[in-house]
Amino acid sequence: MTGETTPERAPSGRRPGLPARETPARVVGPALDDRAVLALARRVVDLAADKKASDIVLIGVAELTTLADYLVICSGGSERQLGAIADGIVEGLKDDGFPPIGREGLPGAHWVLLDFGAVIVHVFAPPERDYYQLEKLWSDAPTLLRVQ
């Protein structure tokens, strides 16, 4: 690397001039029993449907993993719709007192993951959903609800 210079980095390791990265707070909503967690998962399904998500699936994974109790998988037809679905779910659950623990991916990445602790949400563009086949991966878990 002759003749090249690298910009100085701030103590945080970030290049100067870049905005600080927002990290979600590790906020956990109120303690929930099994029935309330299922109600939360169904609320996610309703919020996704409100934003016109397609092929919404609610899968019960509590017997197979400690990662979550439920997965909600849905699709959106465009990058803009993926963002609207994810934002609608986040805002709706925040209003209910359940902010996300984490959010990964951007609509441009064709896959957004929302972590609400006991409920994990995957919002896919159809080609990525077909490629990753999460329903097949979790085929031993019961499908509790499917909304076309």
C-alpha positions as semicolon CSV with decimal commas, in nm:
position;residue;x (nm);y (nm);z (nm)
1;M;0,000;0,000;0,000
2;T;0,243;0,261;-0,116
3;G;0,128;0,616;-0,144
4;E;-0,215;0,540;0,005
5;T;-0,332;0,704;0,320
6;T;-0,606;0,581;0,546
7;P;-0,826;0,824;0,731
8;E;-0,770;0,861;1,102
9;R;-1,020;0,676;1,313
10;A;-1,202;0,798;1,619
11;P;-1,147;0,613;1,948
12;S;-1,467;0,422;1,876
13;G;-1,305;0,281;1,561
14;R;-1,539;0,471;1,330
15;R;-1,411;0,705;1,065
16;P;-1,458;1,073;1,146
17;G;-1,762;1,229;0,988
18;L;-1,969;0,911;0,986
19;P;-2,283;0,927;1,196
20;A;-2,290;0,721;1,513
21;R;-2,461;0,388;1,463
22;E;-2,792;0,355;1,640
23;T;-2,810;0,044;1,853
24;P;-3,144;-0,071;1,982
25;A;-3,190;-0,066;2,357
26;R;-3,218;-0,406;2,519
27;V;-3,571;-0,333;2,633
28;V;-3,795;-0,618;2,729
29;G;-4,169;-0,564;2,746
30;P;-4,387;-0,679;3,030
31;A;-4,353;-1,040;3,143
32;L;-4,587;-1,258;2,939
33;D;-4,741;-1,598;2,993
34;D;-4,778;-1,847;2,706
35;R;-5,122;-1,720;2,607
36;A;-5,002;-1,358;2,597
37;V;-4,698;-1,451;2,385
38;L;-4,929;-1,620;2,134
39;A;-5,149;-1,307;2,136
40;L;-4,837;-1,099;2,064
41;A;-4,749;-1,326;1,770
42;R;-5,104;-1,298;1,636
43;R;-5,080;-0,919;1,671
44;V;-4,769;-0,931;1,449
45;V;-4,969;-1,126;1,190
46;D;-5,245;-0,863;1,203
47;L;-4,998;-0,575;1,170
48;A;-4,829;-0,744;0,871
49;A;-5,169;-0,802;0,709
50;D;-5,257;-0,435;0,765
51;K;-4,954;-0,345;0,549
52;K;-5,065;-0,592;0,279
53;A;-4,795;-0,853;0,347
54;S;-4,856;-1,173;0,153
55;D;-4,829;-1,540;0,249
56;I;-4,808;-1,472;0,624
57;V;-4,719;-1,780;0,829
58;L;-4,715;-1,819;1,208
59;I;-4,500;-2,112;1,324
60;G;-4,476;-2,241;1,681
61;V;-4,112;-2,328;1,750
62;A;-4,110;-2,337;2,132
63;E;-4,072;-2,716;2,143
64;L;-3,775;-2,710;1,904
65;T;-3,559;-2,418;2,018
66;T;-3,496;-2,176;2,301
67;L;-3,439;-1,902;2,044
68;A;-3,806;-1,801;2,031
69;D;-4,155;-1,935;2,085
70;Y;-4,296;-1,820;1,751
71;L;-4,175;-1,722;1,405
72;V;-4,377;-1,502;1,175
73;I;-4,269;-1,517;0,812
74;C;-4,420;-1,295;0,544
75;S;-4,347;-1,145;0,204
76;G;-4,366;-0,804;0,044
77;G;-4,374;-0,725;-0,325
78;S;-4,124;-0,439;-0,333
79;E;-3,843;-0,283;-0,129
80;R;-4,077;-0,006;-0,023
81;Q;-4,339;-0,255;0,093
82;L;-4,079;-0,457;0,289
83;G;-3,989;-0,140;0,477
84;A;-4,354;-0,048;0,533
85;I;-4,435;-0,394;0,670
86;A;-4,136;-0,394;0,906
87;D;-4,200;-0,035;1,019
88;G;-4,570;-0,106;1,071
89;I;-4,494;-0,405;1,293
90;V;-4,232;-0,214;1,494
91;E;-4,455;0,091;1,545
92;G;-4,761;-0,117;1,630
93;L;-4,579;-0,322;1,893
94;K;-4,401;-0,015;2,032
95;D;-4,744;0,140;2,084
96;D;-4,842;-0,179;2,271
97;G;-4,533;-0,151;2,494
98;F;-4,312;-0,401;2,311
99;P;-4,021;-0,231;2,133
100;P;-3,798;-0,462;1,931
101;I;-3,488;-0,609;2,090
102;G;-3,320;-0,601;1,751
103;R;-3,368;-0,525;1,384
104;E;-3,143;-0,656;1,110
105;G;-3,140;-0,599;0,739
106;L;-3,276;-0,324;0,523
107;P;-3,553;-0,335;0,267
108;G;-3,283;-0,313;-0,004
109;A;-3,134;-0,634;0,131
110;H;-3,465;-0,810;0,052
111;W;-3,488;-0,954;0,406
112;V;-3,568;-0,776;0,732
113;L;-3,552;-0,958;1,065
114;L;-3,730;-0,819;1,372
115;D;-3,656;-0,967;1,715
116;F;-3,920;-0,924;1,983
117;G;-3,774;-1,189;2,212
118;A;-4,031;-1,468;2,212
119;V;-4,147;-1,368;1,862
120;I;-3,910;-1,335;1,567
121;V;-4,035;-1,185;1,241
122;H;-3,889;-1,240;0,894
123;V;-4,005;-1,006;0,616
124;F;-3,882;-1,132;0,279
125;A;-3,888;-1,042;-0,086
126;P;-4,033;-1,351;-0,262
127;P;-3,707;-1,466;-0,432
128;E;-3,517;-1,461;-0,101
129;R;-3,800;-1,639;0,077
130;D;-3,793;-1,910;-0,190
131;Y;-3,415;-1,935;-0,160
132;Y;-3,390;-1,962;0,220
133;Q;-3,704;-2,175;0,267
134;L;-3,743;-2,111;0,640
135;E;-4,077;-2,294;0,645
136;K;-3,898;-2,605;0,524
137;L;-3,618;-2,556;0,778
138;W;-3,880;-2,542;1,057
139;S;-4,106;-2,809;0,904
140;D;-4,107;-3,009;1,231
141;A;-4,280;-2,714;1,401
142;P;-4,656;-2,669;1,374
143;T;-4,791;-2,404;1,139
144;L;-5,049;-2,230;1,356
145;L;-5,182;-1,980;1,105
146;R;-5,146;-1,904;0,736
147;V;-5,285;-1,591;0,572
148;Q;-5,263;-1,572;0,195
